[in-house]
C-alpha cells in the first residue's frame, strides 16, 4: 500500500488535486437535497422481497439458493446501496435525520441481518478520512494484503468479502455499540421471526444467503473493487458509467459521489453532465465483471492495492 501522511481537517487529495467542479458550476448545488422517489423505490423492493419469501416456501432447496443468487441477492445488494444513499440523508433530507435512520432500518429488512446503523456509523469516516489507516474500515488490513496475493486466494477473498466487511471494523476501528444499532438488531430480529413463523426456514435462507452471495463473488460486487483500488498509479477513485448503475442507485458515479456526497444517486449523472470536463478525462471502468477478472489475475492488483493515509488527529480538550 502507498502511505500518505496528512494533518487532521484536510480532505484527502483524490485523482486530481485542486479539482473544484462546484466552484465553476454552482448550479450543481441545486441537485442537493432529498430524492422524493427514493422511498417509493425502496418500498417496492422490500415488498417484492416479501412476496418472494412467500413464493419460495414451497420450492426445493436447490431453487432457493438459485433464486437467492440470481434474483433476491441482486435486490438485497441494491438495498445495501439504497442504505448507502440514505446514510447521506437523501431520503427525507438533513432536517429529518431520524426518519432517514428509521427508513434505512426498513430497507434493511430483506437483507436478513442488521446492517444499516453500523454502516452509517463507519461510512462517515470513509468520506472524512478516505484511506485513513485505522479510520477507514473500507481499506483491507495488512494481513489480507499479505495472504490473499495469488489468483486462487484472491478468488476466495472475493467470495468471503461480506465477512471481511462485517468483521474488519471490529479489528481496525472498534466503536461502542450505539442505541441505533441495538434498535436495528431488534427490528431485524422481529422481522426474521415473523417471516419464519409465517413461511418457515426457506425464506430466511433465501434472504440471508442472497445477501452473502451477491456481496461476494457476483458481477454487482465489482463496484467494491472498482471504487478505490489503484488500477493505475496515482488514481484511487474511479467511476463506472455502465448499465449496472440502473440497479445500484448509480453507485458507479463514484468520483461524482465523493465530490458531492449530499447529492442523491439518482442525480449524479446530472453532475457528470454539468461538469463533463472534470470527469470525462479521468480513468474509468467500463465493466465490473472485467474489474473482478483483472483483480484476480493481475499480479499488480490485490487487497493491498489501496492508498493508505496516516492522519494526525488532534484531540479536543
PDB file of C-alpha atoms in Angstrom:
ATOM      1  CA  UNK A   1       0.000   0.000   0.000  1.00  0.00           C
ATOM      2  CA  UNK A   2       1.022   3.609  -0.627  1.00  0.00           C
ATOM      3  CA  UNK A   3       1.054   5.637   2.580  1.00  0.00           C
ATOM      4  CA  UNK A   4       0.400   9.388   2.731  1.00  0.00           C
ATOM      5  CA  UNK A   5       0.597  11.488   5.909  1.00  0.00           C
ATOM      6  CA  UNK A   6      -1.994  14.231   6.303  1.00  0.00           C
ATOM      7  CA  UNK A   7      -2.985  16.615   9.052  1.00  0.00           C
ATOM      8  CA  UNK A   8      -6.471  16.382  10.514  1.00  0.00           C
ATOM      9  CA  UNK A   9      -9.022  18.573   8.807  1.00  0.00           C
ATOM     10  CA  UNK A  10      -7.547  18.370   5.315  1.00  0.00           C
ATOM     11  CA  UNK A  11      -9.705  16.349   2.972  1.00  0.00           C
ATOM     12  CA  UNK A  12      -7.537  13.721   1.256  1.00  0.00           C
ATOM     13  CA  UNK A  13      -6.446  14.525  -2.277  1.00  0.00           C
ATOM     14  CA  UNK A  14      -8.133  12.446  -4.934  1.00  0.00           C
ATOM     15  CA  UNK A  15      -7.322  11.787  -8.567  1.00  0.00           C
ATOM     16  CA  UNK A  16      -6.528  15.385  -9.492  1.00  0.00           C
ATOM     17  CA  UNK A  17      -5.667  17.798  -6.724  1.00  0.00           C
ATOM     18  CA  UNK A  18      -7.349  21.160  -6.967  1.00  0.00           C
ATOM     19  CA  UNK A  19     -10.454  19.968  -8.871  1.00  0.00           C
ATOM     20  CA  UNK A  20     -13.369  22.222  -7.905  1.00  0.00           C
ATOM     21  CA  UNK A  21     -16.297  21.485 -10.237  1.00  0.00           C
ATOM     22  CA  UNK A  22     -18.696  23.002  -7.697  1.00  0.00           C
ATOM     23  CA  UNK A  23     -16.886  26.340  -7.836  1.00  0.00           C
ATOM     24  CA  UNK A  24     -17.088  26.585 -11.628  1.00  0.00           C
ATOM     25  CA  UNK A  25     -20.616  25.202 -11.795  1.00  0.00           C
ATOM     26  CA  UNK A  26     -22.503  26.489  -8.723  1.00  0.00           C
ATOM     27  CA  UNK A  27     -25.758  25.213 -10.238  1.00  0.00           C
ATOM     28  CA  UNK A  28     -24.652  21.727  -9.188  1.00  0.00           C
ATOM     29  CA  UNK A  29     -25.669  22.681  -5.648  1.00  0.00           C
ATOM     30  CA  UNK A  30     -29.291  22.754  -6.815  1.00  0.00           C
ATOM     31  CA  UNK A  31     -29.069  18.965  -7.145  1.00  0.00           C
ATOM     32  CA  UNK A  32     -28.524  18.568  -3.399  1.00  0.00           C
ATOM     33  CA  UNK A  33     -31.418  17.626  -1.160  1.00  0.00           C
ATOM     34  CA  UNK A  34     -33.784  14.691  -0.739  1.00  0.00           C
ATOM     35  CA  UNK A  35     -34.905  12.454  -3.580  1.00  0.00           C
ATOM     36  CA  UNK A  36     -38.709  12.105  -3.230  1.00  0.00           C
ATOM     37  CA  UNK A  37     -38.748   8.948  -5.362  1.00  0.00           C
ATOM     38  CA  UNK A  38     -36.224   7.017  -3.284  1.00  0.00           C
ATOM     39  CA  UNK A  39     -38.621   5.980  -0.519  1.00  0.00           C
ATOM     40  CA  UNK A  40     -41.117   4.591  -3.044  1.00  0.00           C
ATOM     41  CA  UNK A  41     -38.486   2.659  -4.985  1.00  0.00           C
ATOM     42  CA  UNK A  42     -37.110   1.142  -1.773  1.00  0.00           C
ATOM     43  CA  UNK A  43     -40.589   0.294  -0.500  1.00  0.00           C
ATOM     44  CA  UNK A  44     -41.328  -1.513  -3.757  1.00  0.00           C
ATOM     45  CA  UNK A  45     -38.123  -3.523  -3.427  1.00  0.00           C
ATOM     46  CA  UNK A  46     -38.895  -4.509   0.156  1.00  0.00           C
ATOM     47  CA  UNK A  47     -42.430  -5.603  -0.788  1.00  0.00           C
ATOM     48  CA  UNK A  48     -41.042  -7.570  -3.738  1.00  0.00           C
ATOM     49  CA  UNK A  49     -38.780  -9.494  -1.382  1.00  0.00           C
ATOM     50  CA  UNK A  50     -41.664 -10.183   0.998  1.00  0.00           C
ATOM     51  CA  UNK A  51     -43.631 -11.613  -1.933  1.00  0.00           C
ATOM     52  CA  UNK A  52     -40.592 -13.705  -2.885  1.00  0.00           C
ATOM     53  CA  UNK A  53     -40.441 -15.049   0.686  1.00  0.00           C
ATOM     54  CA  UNK A  54     -43.996 -16.276   0.294  1.00  0.00           C
ATOM     55  CA  UNK A  55     -43.238 -17.862  -3.078  1.00  0.00           C
ATOM     56  CA  UNK A  56     -40.046 -19.726  -2.120  1.00  0.00           C
ATOM     57  CA  UNK A  57     -41.546 -21.511   0.889  1.00  0.00           C
ATOM     58  CA  UNK A  58     -42.575 -24.474  -1.270  1.00  0.00           C
ATOM     59  CA  UNK A  59     -39.683 -24.723  -3.750  1.00  0.00           C
ATOM     60  CA  UNK A  60     -36.763 -27.145  -3.390  1.00  0.00           C
ATOM     61  CA  UNK A  61     -33.630 -26.083  -1.510  1.00  0.00           C
ATOM     62  CA  UNK A  62     -31.680 -26.051  -4.772  1.00  0.00           C
ATOM     63  CA  UNK A  63     -34.018 -23.448  -6.214  1.00  0.00           C
ATOM     64  CA  UNK A  64     -33.965 -21.443  -3.003  1.00  0.00           C
ATOM     65  CA  UNK A  65     -30.212 -20.910  -3.490  1.00  0.00           C
ATOM     66  CA  UNK A  66     -30.503 -20.350  -7.257  1.00  0.00           C
ATOM     67  CA  UNK A  67     -33.193 -17.711  -6.829  1.00  0.00           C
ATOM     68  CA  UNK A  68     -31.234 -16.159  -3.982  1.00  0.00           C
ATOM     69  CA  UNK A  69     -28.163 -15.684  -6.197  1.00  0.00           C
ATOM     70  CA  UNK A  70     -29.880 -14.647  -9.426  1.00  0.00           C
ATOM     71  CA  UNK A  71     -32.771 -12.571  -8.110  1.00  0.00           C
ATOM     72  CA  UNK A  72     -33.154 -11.974  -4.379  1.00  0.00           C
ATOM     73  CA  UNK A  73     -29.498 -11.293  -3.736  1.00  0.00           C
ATOM     74  CA  UNK A  74     -29.439  -8.692  -6.512  1.00  0.00           C
ATOM     75  CA  UNK A  75     -32.324  -6.859  -4.841  1.00  0.00           C
ATOM     76  CA  UNK A  76     -30.643  -7.133  -1.451  1.00  0.00           C
ATOM     77  CA  UNK A  77     -27.346  -5.821  -2.779  1.00  0.00           C
ATOM     78  CA  UNK A  78     -29.238  -2.970  -4.368  1.00  0.00           C
ATOM     79  CA  UNK A  79     -30.890  -2.311  -0.999  1.00  0.00           C
ATOM     80  CA  UNK A  80     -27.471  -2.049   0.658  1.00  0.00           C
ATOM     81  CA  UNK A  81     -26.694   0.682  -1.877  1.00  0.00           C
ATOM     82  CA  UNK A  82     -30.016   2.343  -1.125  1.00  0.00           C
ATOM     83  CA  UNK A  83     -28.941   2.300   2.527  1.00  0.00           C
ATOM     84  CA  UNK A  84     -25.683   3.910   1.382  1.00  0.00           C
ATOM     85  CA  UNK A  85     -27.711   6.696  -0.228  1.00  0.00           C
ATOM     86  CA  UNK A  86     -29.983   7.016   2.812  1.00  0.00           C
ATOM     87  CA  UNK A  87     -26.917   7.310   5.089  1.00  0.00           C
ATOM     88  CA  UNK A  88     -26.365  10.686   3.398  1.00  0.00           C
ATOM     89  CA  UNK A  89     -29.899  11.751   4.428  1.00  0.00           C
ATOM     90  CA  UNK A  90     -31.213  11.884   0.872  1.00  0.00           C
ATOM     91  CA  UNK A  91     -34.482  10.061   1.608  1.00  0.00           C
ATOM     92  CA  UNK A  92     -36.003  12.741   3.856  1.00  0.00           C
ATOM     93  CA  UNK A  93     -33.350  15.458   3.994  1.00  0.00           C
ATOM     94  CA  UNK A  94     -30.862  16.600   6.630  1.00  0.00           C
ATOM     95  CA  UNK A  95     -33.559  18.112   8.822  1.00  0.00           C
ATOM     96  CA  UNK A  96     -35.220  14.696   9.190  1.00  0.00           C
ATOM     97  CA  UNK A  97     -32.155  12.666  10.177  1.00  0.00           C
ATOM     98  CA  UNK A  98     -34.147  10.279  12.385  1.00  0.00           C
ATOM     99  CA  UNK A  99     -36.558   9.486   9.589  1.00  0.00           C
ATOM    100  CA  UNK A 100     -33.586   8.594   7.391  1.00  0.00           C
ATOM    101  CA  UNK A 101     -32.200   6.261  10.088  1.00  0.00           C
ATOM    102  CA  UNK A 102     -35.570   4.550  10.606  1.00  0.00           C
ATOM    103  CA  UNK A 103     -36.173   4.226   6.885  1.00  0.00           C
ATOM    104  CA  UNK A 104     -32.728   2.654   6.491  1.00  0.00           C
ATOM    105  CA  UNK A 105     -33.803   0.003   9.014  1.00  0.00           C
ATOM    106  CA  UNK A 106     -36.894  -0.639   6.890  1.00  0.00           C
ATOM    107  CA  UNK A 107     -34.697  -1.019   3.788  1.00  0.00           C
ATOM    108  CA  UNK A 108     -32.548  -3.396   5.837  1.00  0.00           C
ATOM    109  CA  UNK A 109     -35.369  -5.891   6.473  1.00  0.00           C
ATOM    110  CA  UNK A 110     -34.904  -8.135   3.377  1.00  0.00           C
ATOM    111  CA  UNK A 111     -31.133  -8.287   3.923  1.00  0.00           C
ATOM    112  CA  UNK A 112     -31.824 -10.594   6.877  1.00  0.00           C
ATOM    113  CA  UNK A 113     -29.037  -9.296   9.131  1.00  0.00           C
ATOM    114  CA  UNK A 114     -28.789  -5.873  10.862  1.00  0.00           C
ATOM    115  CA  UNK A 115     -26.596  -3.623   8.778  1.00  0.00           C
ATOM    116  CA  UNK A 116     -27.854  -0.082   8.301  1.00  0.00           C
ATOM    117  CA  UNK A 117     -26.967   1.544  11.645  1.00  0.00           C
ATOM    118  CA  UNK A 118     -23.420   0.174  11.709  1.00  0.00           C
ATOM    119  CA  UNK A 119     -22.870   1.147   8.078  1.00  0.00           C
ATOM    120  CA  UNK A 120     -23.874   4.741   8.773  1.00  0.00           C
ATOM    121  CA  UNK A 121     -21.501   4.935  11.744  1.00  0.00           C
ATOM    122  CA  UNK A 122     -18.464   3.860   9.727  1.00  0.00           C
ATOM    123  CA  UNK A 123     -19.344   5.370   6.360  1.00  0.00           C
ATOM    124  CA  UNK A 124     -18.904   8.860   7.784  1.00  0.00           C
ATOM    125  CA  UNK A 125     -15.237   8.013   8.416  1.00  0.00           C
ATOM    126  CA  UNK A 126     -14.851   6.703   4.863  1.00  0.00           C
ATOM    127  CA  UNK A 127     -15.717  10.142   3.495  1.00  0.00           C
ATOM    128  CA  UNK A 128     -13.970  12.148   6.192  1.00  0.00           C
ATOM    129  CA  UNK A 129     -10.762  10.060   6.247  1.00  0.00           C
ATOM    130  CA  UNK A 130     -10.608   8.362   2.865  1.00  0.00           C
ATOM    131  CA  UNK A 131      -7.999   5.605   3.115  1.00  0.00           C
ATOM    132  CA  UNK A 132      -7.220   6.568   6.708  1.00  0.00           C
ATOM    133  CA  UNK A 133      -5.118   3.938   8.478  1.00  0.00           C
ATOM    134  CA  UNK A 134      -7.196   2.671  11.403  1.00  0.00           C
ATOM    135  CA  UNK A 135     -10.057   5.009  10.462  1.00  0.00           C
ATOM    136  CA  UNK A 136     -11.434   3.940   7.078  1.00  0.00           C
ATOM    137  CA  UNK A 137     -12.503   0.310   7.542  1.00  0.00           C
ATOM    138  CA  UNK A 138     -13.041   0.021   3.798  1.00  0.00           C
ATOM    139  CA  UNK A 139      -9.262  -0.457   3.473  1.00  0.00           C
ATOM    140  CA  UNK A 140      -8.165  -4.116   3.807  1.00  0.00           C
ATOM    141  CA  UNK A 141      -5.791  -4.991   6.624  1.00  0.00           C
ATOM    142  CA  UNK A 142      -2.109  -5.732   6.030  1.00  0.00           C
ATOM    143  CA  UNK A 143      -2.845  -9.391   6.764  1.00  0.00           C
ATOM    144  CA  UNK A 144      -5.418  -9.508   3.964  1.00  0.00           C
ATOM    145  CA  UNK A 145      -2.983  -7.896   1.540  1.00  0.00           C
ATOM    146  CA  UNK A 146      -0.189 -10.275   2.521  1.00  0.00           C
ATOM    147  CA  UNK A 147      -2.159 -13.531   2.404  1.00  0.00           C
ATOM    148  CA  UNK A 148      -4.621 -13.043  -0.461  1.00  0.00           C
ATOM    149  CA  UNK A 149      -1.966 -12.471  -3.112  1.00  0.00           C
ATOM    150  CA  UNK A 150      -2.445 -15.322  -5.610  1.00  0.00           C
ATOM    151  CA  UNK A 151      -5.314 -15.736  -8.101  1.00  0.00           C
ATOM    152  CA  UNK A 152      -6.876 -18.581  -6.104  1.00  0.00           C
ATOM    153  CA  UNK A 153      -6.556 -16.758  -2.782  1.00  0.00           C
ATOM    154  CA  UNK A 154      -7.917 -13.531  -4.257  1.00  0.00           C
ATOM    155  CA  UNK A 155     -10.897 -15.510  -5.576  1.00  0.00           C
ATOM    156  CA  UNK A 156     -11.506 -16.796  -2.041  1.00  0.00           C
ATOM    157  CA  UNK A 157     -11.147 -13.230  -0.717  1.00  0.00           C
ATOM    158  CA  UNK A 158     -13.846 -12.033  -3.120  1.00  0.00           C
ATOM    159  CA  UNK A 159     -16.152 -14.860  -2.035  1.00  0.00           C
ATOM    160  CA  UNK A 160     -15.596 -14.013   1.632  1.00  0.00           C
ATOM    161  CA  UNK A 161     -15.810 -10.255   1.078  1.00  0.00           C
ATOM    162  CA  UNK A 162     -19.066  -9.758   3.050  1.00  0.00           C
ATOM    163  CA  UNK A 163     -17.474 -11.400   6.092  1.00  0.00           C
ATOM    164  CA  UNK A 164     -14.411  -9.148   5.878  1.00  0.00           C
ATOM    165  CA  UNK A 165     -16.638  -6.091   5.611  1.00  0.00           C
ATOM    166  CA  UNK A 166     -18.585  -7.224   8.674  1.00  0.00           C
ATOM    167  CA  UNK A 167     -15.601  -8.204  10.846  1.00  0.00           C
ATOM    168  CA  UNK A 168     -12.910  -5.718   9.769  1.00  0.00           C
ATOM    169  CA  UNK A 169     -14.397  -2.769  11.719  1.00  0.00           C
ATOM    170  CA  UNK A 170     -14.209  -4.796  14.936  1.00  0.00           C
ATOM    171  CA  UNK A 171     -10.466  -5.218  14.389  1.00  0.00           C
ATOM    172  CA  UNK A 172      -9.419  -1.988  12.693  1.00  0.00           C
ATOM    173  CA  UNK A 173     -11.593   0.631  14.382  1.00  0.00           C
ATOM    174  CA  UNK A 174     -13.887  -0.792  17.075  1.00  0.00           C
ATOM    175  CA  UNK A 175     -16.533   1.634  18.324  1.00  0.00           C
ATOM    176  CA  UNK A 176     -19.085   1.389  21.146  1.00  0.00           C
ATOM    177  CA  UNK A 177     -22.415  -0.148  20.166  1.00  0.00           C
ATOM    178  CA  UNK A 178     -24.958   2.626  19.697  1.00  0.00           C
ATOM    179  CA  UNK A 179     -28.621   2.651  20.645  1.00  0.00           C
ATOM    180  CA  UNK A 180     -29.477   2.775  16.930  1.00  0.00           C
ATOM    181  CA  UNK A 181     -27.538  -0.431  16.350  1.00  0.00           C
ATOM    182  CA  UNK A 182     -29.438  -2.129  19.171  1.00  0.00           C
ATOM    183  CA  UNK A 183     -32.731  -0.933  17.673  1.00  0.00           C
ATOM    184  CA  UNK A 184     -31.620  -2.061  14.209  1.00  0.00           C
ATOM    185  CA  UNK A 185     -30.836  -5.543  15.550  1.00  0.00           C
ATOM    186  CA  UNK A 186     -34.136  -5.764  17.470  1.00  0.00           C
ATOM    187  CA  UNK A 187     -36.231  -4.684  14.480  1.00  0.00           C
ATOM    188  CA  UNK A 188     -34.398  -7.124  12.222  1.00  0.00           C
ATOM    189  CA  UNK A 189     -34.842  -9.997  14.677  1.00  0.00           C
ATOM    190  CA  UNK A 190     -38.576  -9.358  14.953  1.00  0.00           C
ATOM    191  CA  UNK A 191     -38.903  -9.262  11.171  1.00  0.00           C
ATOM    192  CA  UNK A 192     -36.951 -12.516  10.751  1.00  0.00           C
ATOM    193  CA  UNK A 193     -39.008 -14.261  13.430  1.00  0.00           C
ATOM    194  CA  UNK A 194     -42.253 -13.134  11.766  1.00  0.00           C
ATOM    195  CA  UNK A 195     -41.109 -14.422   8.364  1.00  0.00           C
ATOM    196  CA  UNK A 196     -40.037 -17.728   9.902  1.00  0.00           C
ATOM    197  CA  UNK A 197     -43.371 -18.050  11.726  1.00  0.00           C
ATOM    198  CA  UNK A 198     -45.392 -17.332   8.574  1.00  0.00           C
ATOM    199  CA  UNK A 199     -43.441 -19.220   5.922  1.00  0.00           C
ATOM    200  CA  UNK A 200     -40.739 -21.342   7.550  1.00  0.00           C
ATOM    201  CA  UNK A 201     -36.964 -21.548   7.185  1.00  0.00           C
ATOM    202  CA  UNK A 202     -36.581 -21.374   3.409  1.00  0.00           C
ATOM    203  CA  UNK A 203     -37.422 -17.647   3.099  1.00  0.00           C
ATOM    204  CA  UNK A 204     -34.852 -16.852   5.808  1.00  0.00           C
ATOM    205  CA  UNK A 205     -32.188 -18.843   3.946  1.00  0.00           C
ATOM    206  CA  UNK A 206     -33.278 -17.170   0.697  1.00  0.00           C
ATOM    207  CA  UNK A 207     -32.799 -13.692   2.152  1.00  0.00           C
ATOM    208  CA  UNK A 208     -29.552 -14.190   4.075  1.00  0.00           C
ATOM    209  CA  UNK A 209     -27.819 -16.428   1.524  1.00  0.00           C
ATOM    210  CA  UNK A 210     -28.753 -13.990  -1.230  1.00  0.00           C
ATOM    211  CA  UNK A 211     -27.215 -11.109   0.712  1.00  0.00           C
ATOM    212  CA  UNK A 212     -23.988 -13.022   1.343  1.00  0.00           C
ATOM    213  CA  UNK A 213     -23.636 -14.495  -2.154  1.00  0.00           C
ATOM    214  CA  UNK A 214     -24.339 -11.250  -4.010  1.00  0.00           C
ATOM    215  CA  UNK A 215     -21.974  -9.209  -1.856  1.00  0.00           C
ATOM    216  CA  UNK A 216     -19.244 -11.758  -2.599  1.00  0.00           C
ATOM    217  CA  UNK A 217     -18.415 -13.317  -5.959  1.00  0.00           C
ATOM    218  CA  UNK A 218     -21.062 -11.644  -8.089  1.00  0.00           C
ATOM    219  CA  UNK A 219     -20.977  -9.153 -11.023  1.00  0.00           C
ATOM    220  CA  UNK A 220     -22.627  -6.395  -8.975  1.00  0.00           C
ATOM    221  CA  UNK A 221     -19.919  -6.725  -6.324  1.00  0.00           C
ATOM    222  CA  UNK A 222     -17.393  -5.465  -8.809  1.00  0.00           C
ATOM    223  CA  UNK A 223     -18.188  -1.979  -7.549  1.00  0.00           C
ATOM    224  CA  UNK A 224     -16.434  -2.753  -4.225  1.00  0.00           C
ATOM    225  CA  UNK A 225     -13.166  -3.196  -6.123  1.00  0.00           C
ATOM    226  CA  UNK A 226     -13.799  -0.619  -8.829  1.00  0.00           C
ATOM    227  CA  UNK A 227     -14.350   2.314  -6.474  1.00  0.00           C
ATOM    228  CA  UNK A 228     -10.990   2.813  -4.739  1.00  0.00           C
ATOM    229  CA  UNK A 229      -8.473   0.146  -5.784  1.00  0.00           C
ATOM    230  CA  UNK A 230      -5.478   1.672  -7.539  1.00  0.00           C
ATOM    231  CA  UNK A 231      -5.618   0.109 -11.001  1.00  0.00           C
ATOM    232  CA  UNK A 232      -3.499   2.993 -12.295  1.00  0.00           C
ATOM    233  CA  UNK A 233      -0.740   4.515 -10.210  1.00  0.00           C
ATOM    234  CA  UNK A 234      -1.823   7.761  -8.601  1.00  0.00           C
ATOM    235  CA  UNK A 235      -5.532   7.251  -9.290  1.00  0.00           C
ATOM    236  CA  UNK A 236      -7.508   5.856  -6.372  1.00  0.00           C
ATOM    237  CA  UNK A 237     -11.147   6.680  -7.121  1.00  0.00           C
ATOM    238  CA  UNK A 238     -12.861   5.579 -10.338  1.00  0.00           C
ATOM    239  CA  UNK A 239     -16.297   5.902 -11.829  1.00  0.00           C
ATOM    240  CA  UNK A 240     -18.230   3.375 -13.898  1.00  0.00           C
ATOM    241  CA  UNK A 241     -20.971   4.564 -16.247  1.00  0.00           C
ATOM    242  CA  UNK A 242     -22.354   1.224 -17.429  1.00  0.00           C
ATOM    243  CA  UNK A 243     -25.869  -0.295 -17.268  1.00  0.00           C
ATOM    244  CA  UNK A 244     -25.479  -1.854 -13.813  1.00  0.00           C
ATOM    245  CA  UNK A 245     -25.939   1.644 -12.408  1.00  0.00           C
ATOM    246  CA  UNK A 246     -29.623   1.193 -13.183  1.00  0.00           C
ATOM    247  CA  UNK A 247     -29.976  -1.350 -10.372  1.00  0.00           C
ATOM    248  CA  UNK A 248     -27.377   0.064  -7.969  1.00  0.00           C
ATOM    249  CA  UNK A 249     -28.587   3.621  -7.385  1.00  0.00           C
ATOM    250  CA  UNK A 250     -25.786   4.966  -9.604  1.00  0.00           C
ATOM    251  CA  UNK A 251     -23.056   3.957  -7.182  1.00  0.00           C
ATOM    252  CA  UNK A 252     -20.803   3.703 -10.232  1.00  0.00           C
ATOM    253  CA  UNK A 253     -20.703   7.508 -10.405  1.00  0.00           C
ATOM    254  CA  UNK A 254     -18.196   7.349  -7.605  1.00  0.00           C
ATOM    255  CA  UNK A 255     -15.956  10.307  -8.357  1.00  0.00           C
ATOM    256  CA  UNK A 256     -19.094  12.403  -8.556  1.00  0.00           C
ATOM    257  CA  UNK A 257     -20.357  10.954  -5.274  1.00  0.00           C
ATOM    258  CA  UNK A 258     -17.163  11.762  -3.380  1.00  0.00           C
ATOM    259  CA  UNK A 259     -17.163  15.274  -4.819  1.00  0.00           C
ATOM    260  CA  UNK A 260     -20.809  15.809  -3.821  1.00  0.00           C
ATOM    261  CA  UNK A 261     -21.901  13.232  -1.210  1.00  0.00           C
ATOM    262  CA  UNK A 262     -25.116  15.177  -0.456  1.00  0.00           C
ATOM    263  CA  UNK A 263     -26.464  14.642  -3.977  1.00  0.00           C
ATOM    264  CA  UNK A 264     -28.730  11.574  -4.329  1.00  0.00           C
ATOM    265  CA  UNK A 265     -27.526   8.799  -6.596  1.00  0.00           C
ATOM    266  CA  UNK A 266     -30.403   9.435  -8.990  1.00  0.00           C
ATOM    267  CA  UNK A 267     -28.957  12.892  -9.792  1.00  0.00           C
ATOM    268  CA  UNK A 268     -25.274  12.017 -10.080  1.00  0.00           C
ATOM    269  CA  UNK A 269     -25.486  11.595 -13.886  1.00  0.00           C
ATOM    270  CA  UNK A 270     -26.542  15.259 -13.987  1.00  0.00           C
ATOM    271  CA  UNK A 271     -23.363  16.185 -12.094  1.00  0.00           C
ATOM    272  CA  UNK A 272     -21.281  14.497 -14.775  1.00  0.00           C
ATOM    273  CA  UNK A 273     -23.318  16.188 -17.495  1.00  0.00           C
ATOM    274  CA  UNK A 274     -22.957  19.658 -15.955  1.00  0.00           C
ATOM    275  CA  UNK A 275     -19.211  19.345 -15.307  1.00  0.00           C
ATOM    276  CA  UNK A 276     -18.229  16.926 -18.048  1.00  0.00           C
ATOM    277  CA  UNK A 277     -14.680  18.249 -18.463  1.00  0.00           C
ATOM    278  CA  UNK A 278     -13.902  17.325 -14.840  1.00  0.00           C
ATOM    279  CA  UNK A 279     -14.910  13.677 -15.269  1.00  0.00           C
ATOM    280  CA  UNK A 280     -14.680  12.595 -18.904  1.00  0.00           C
ATOM    281  CA  UNK A 281     -10.876  12.710 -18.933  1.00  0.00           C
ATOM    282  CA  UNK A 282     -10.442  10.709 -15.709  1.00  0.00           C
ATOM    283  CA  UNK A 283      -9.670   6.968 -15.758  1.00  0.00           C
ATOM    284  CA  UNK A 284     -12.884   4.994 -15.522  1.00  0.00           C
ATOM    285  CA  UNK A 285     -14.080   1.407 -15.541  1.00  0.00           C
ATOM    286  CA  UNK A 286     -16.271   0.060 -18.328  1.00  0.00           C
ATOM    287  CA  UNK A 287     -17.185  -3.296 -16.774  1.00  0.00           C
ATOM    288  CA  UNK A 288     -17.450  -4.517 -13.188  1.00  0.00           C
ATOM    289  CA  UNK A 289     -17.009  -8.091 -14.405  1.00  0.00           C
ATOM    290  CA  UNK A 290     -13.739  -7.063 -16.047  1.00  0.00           C
ATOM    291  CA  UNK A 291     -12.738  -5.373 -12.774  1.00  0.00           C
ATOM    292  CA  UNK A 292     -13.197  -8.665 -10.912  1.00  0.00           C
ATOM    293  CA  UNK A 293     -11.285 -10.582 -13.601  1.00  0.00           C
ATOM    294  CA  UNK A 294      -8.353  -8.164 -13.501  1.00  0.00           C
ATOM    295  CA  UNK A 295      -8.360  -8.155  -9.704  1.00  0.00           C
ATOM    296  CA  UNK A 296      -7.980 -11.936  -9.614  1.00  0.00           C
ATOM    297  CA  UNK A 297      -5.480 -12.454 -12.431  1.00  0.00           C
ATOM    298  CA  UNK A 298      -3.405  -9.254 -12.470  1.00  0.00           C
ATOM    299  CA  UNK A 299      -0.430  -9.699 -10.140  1.00  0.00           C
ATOM    300  CA  UNK A 300      -0.152  -5.933  -9.601  1.00  0.00           C
ATOM    301  CA  UNK A 301      -3.642  -5.710  -8.078  1.00  0.00           C
ATOM    302  CA  UNK A 302      -4.898  -7.213  -4.843  1.00  0.00           C
ATOM    303  CA  UNK A 303      -6.265  -6.248  -1.433  1.00  0.00           C
ATOM    304  CA  UNK A 304      -3.074  -4.225  -0.894  1.00  0.00           C
ATOM    305  CA  UNK A 305      -3.676  -2.003  -3.955  1.00  0.00           C
ATOM    306  CA  UNK A 306      -5.051   0.900  -1.936  1.00  0.00           C
ATOM    307  CA  UNK A 307      -3.725   4.278  -0.900  1.00  0.00           C
ATOM    308  CA  UNK A 308      -3.411   4.327   2.870  1.00  0.00           C
ATOM    309  CA  UNK A 309      -3.194   7.619   4.746  1.00  0.00           C
ATOM    310  CA  UNK A 310      -1.956   8.369   8.237  1.00  0.00           C
ATOM    311  CA  UNK A 311      -3.965  11.179   9.753  1.00  0.00           C
ATOM    312  CA  UNK A 312      -2.547  13.239  12.582  1.00  0.00           C
ATOM    313  CA  UNK A 313      -5.708  13.678  14.595  1.00  0.00           C
ATOM    314  CA  UNK A 314      -5.832  16.451  17.169  1.00  0.00           C
ATOM    315  CA  UNK A 315      -7.595  15.596  20.427  1.00  0.00           C
ATOM    316  CA  UNK A 316     -10.272  18.030  21.504  1.00  0.00           C
ATOM    317  CA  UNK A 317      -9.806  19.340  25.050  1.00  0.00           C
TER     318      UNK A 317
END
